[in-house]
Coordinates of C-alpha atoms in Angstrom, one line a residue:
M33 CA 0.0 0.0 0.0
S34 CA 1.4 3.4 -1.0
K35 CA 1.8 6.3 1.5
A36 CA -1.1 8.1 -0.1
D37 CA -3.3 5.0 0.2
Q38 CA -2.3 4.7 3.9
L39 CA -3.3 8.3 4.5
I40 CA -6.7 7.9 2.9
M41 CA -7.3 4.7 4.9
E42 CA -6.4 6.5 8.1
R43 CA -8.8 9.3 7.3
R44 CA -11.6 6.8 6.6
L45 CA -10.9 4.9 9.9
R46 CA -10.5 8.0 12.1
P47 CA -14.2 8.4 13.0
I48 CA -14.2 4.8 14.2
Y49 CA -11.2 5.3 16.4
D50 CA -12.6 8.5 17.8
A51 CA -15.9 6.8 18.7
I52 CA -14.1 3.9 20.4
D53 CA -11.8 6.3 22.3
A54 CA -14.8 8.3 23.4
G55 CA -16.4 5.1 24.7
N56 CA -19.3 5.3 22.3
A57 CA -19.4 1.7 20.9
K58 CA -22.8 2.2 19.1
K59 CA -21.4 5.1 17.1
A60 CA -18.2 3.1 16.4
V61 CA -20.3 0.3 14.9
Q62 CA -22.2 2.8 12.8
E63 CA -19.1 4.4 11.5
A64 CA -17.5 1.0 10.8
D65 CA -20.7 0.0 8.9
K66 CA -20.4 3.2 6.8
V67 CA -16.8 2.4 5.9
L68 CA -17.6 -1.2 5.1
K69 CA -20.6 -0.2 2.9
K70 CA -18.2 1.7 0.6
H71 CA -15.1 -0.5 1.1
P72 CA -16.3 -4.0 2.1
V73 CA -12.8 -5.5 2.1
T74 CA -11.3 -3.1 4.7
T75 CA -10.1 -5.6 7.3
C76 CA -9.1 -3.0 9.9
A77 CA -12.7 -1.6 9.8
K78 CA -14.0 -5.1 10.4
V79 CA -11.8 -5.6 13.4
L80 CA -12.6 -2.2 14.8
K81 CA -16.3 -3.0 14.5
A82 CA -15.6 -6.3 16.4
L83 CA -13.8 -4.3 19.1
A84 CA -16.8 -2.0 19.4
L85 CA -19.2 -5.0 19.6
I86 CA -17.0 -6.6 22.3
R87 CA -17.0 -3.3 24.3
S88 CA -20.8 -3.2 24.1
D89 CA -21.0 -6.8 25.6
K90 CA -21.9 -8.4 22.2
L91 CA -19.0 -10.9 22.4
A92 CA -20.7 -13.5 20.1
E93 CA -21.1 -11.0 17.3
G94 CA -17.6 -9.6 17.8
F95 CA -15.9 -13.0 17.8
E96 CA -17.9 -14.0 14.8
I97 CA -16.2 -11.2 12.9
I98 CA -12.8 -12.0 14.4
N99 CA -12.9 -15.7 13.8
T100 CA -13.6 -15.2 10.1
L101 CA -10.6 -12.9 9.8
D102 CA -8.0 -14.5 12.1
V103 CA -6.9 -17.4 9.8
P104 CA -3.5 -18.8 9.2
G105 CA -1.7 -17.2 6.3
A106 CA -3.5 -13.9 6.4
Q107 CA -1.4 -10.8 6.3
F108 CA -2.4 -7.7 8.3
D109 CA -1.0 -4.2 8.6
D110 CA 0.1 -3.0 12.0
G111 CA -3.1 -1.1 12.8
T112 CA -5.2 -4.2 12.1
L113 CA -2.9 -6.3 14.3
Q114 CA -3.2 -3.8 17.1
A115 CA -7.0 -3.8 16.8
F116 CA -6.9 -7.6 17.1
V117 CA -4.8 -7.3 20.2
H118 CA -7.3 -4.9 21.8
C119 CA -10.1 -7.3 20.9
F120 CA -8.4 -10.2 22.5
K121 CA -7.4 -8.2 25.6
E122 CA -11.0 -6.9 26.1
A123 CA -12.4 -10.4 25.7
G124 CA -9.9 -12.0 28.1
C125 CA -8.2 -14.2 25.5
P126 CA -4.4 -13.4 25.9
D127 CA -3.4 -16.7 24.4
R128 CA -4.9 -15.7 21.1
I129 CA -2.6 -12.6 21.0
T130 CA 0.4 -15.0 21.0
T131 CA -1.1 -17.1 18.2
L132 CA -1.9 -14.0 16.2
Y133 CA 1.7 -12.8 16.3
E134 CA 3.1 -16.2 15.6
R135 CA 1.0 -16.3 12.4
A136 CA 2.1 -12.7 11.6
V137 CA 5.8 -13.7 12.0
A138 CA 5.3 -16.8 9.8
V139 CA 3.9 -14.6 7.0
A140 CA 6.1 -11.6 7.4
P141 CA 9.1 -12.0 9.8
T142 CA 9.7 -8.3 10.3
E143 CA 11.5 -7.0 13.4
Q144 CA 8.4 -5.3 14.6
N145 CA 6.3 -8.5 14.4
L146 CA 9.1 -10.4 16.2
T147 CA 9.2 -7.8 18.9
H148 CA 5.4 -7.9 19.4
L149 CA 5.6 -11.7 19.5
F150 CA 8.3 -11.6 22.2
M151 CA 6.2 -9.1 24.2
A152 CA 3.1 -11.3 23.9
H153 CA 4.9 -14.2 25.7

């Protein structure tokens, strides 16, 4: 993804992050749905929606989204990985964080992914 594409994506996701930071899970879900309506393959928006659902005590719905995305061989950007980590922390599943970073290192063994994997242990 080019730098311009990253900036555009950050701008699209900003309202979701703002709603989550403000503690307004319902608004975050609405904002995520808006982004997903126009860009249905935006993985980060899907994970942020799952985070908002988990924070609004809709664990089953949140994990339904997460379980469809968290598959071996999938490659995610750093923002998406961090959103996954927050989902797993909020849901009380720290073992899944380690598994997530093990898969990320298998796909892209970058220094950053290795550091995150080390910290997850």
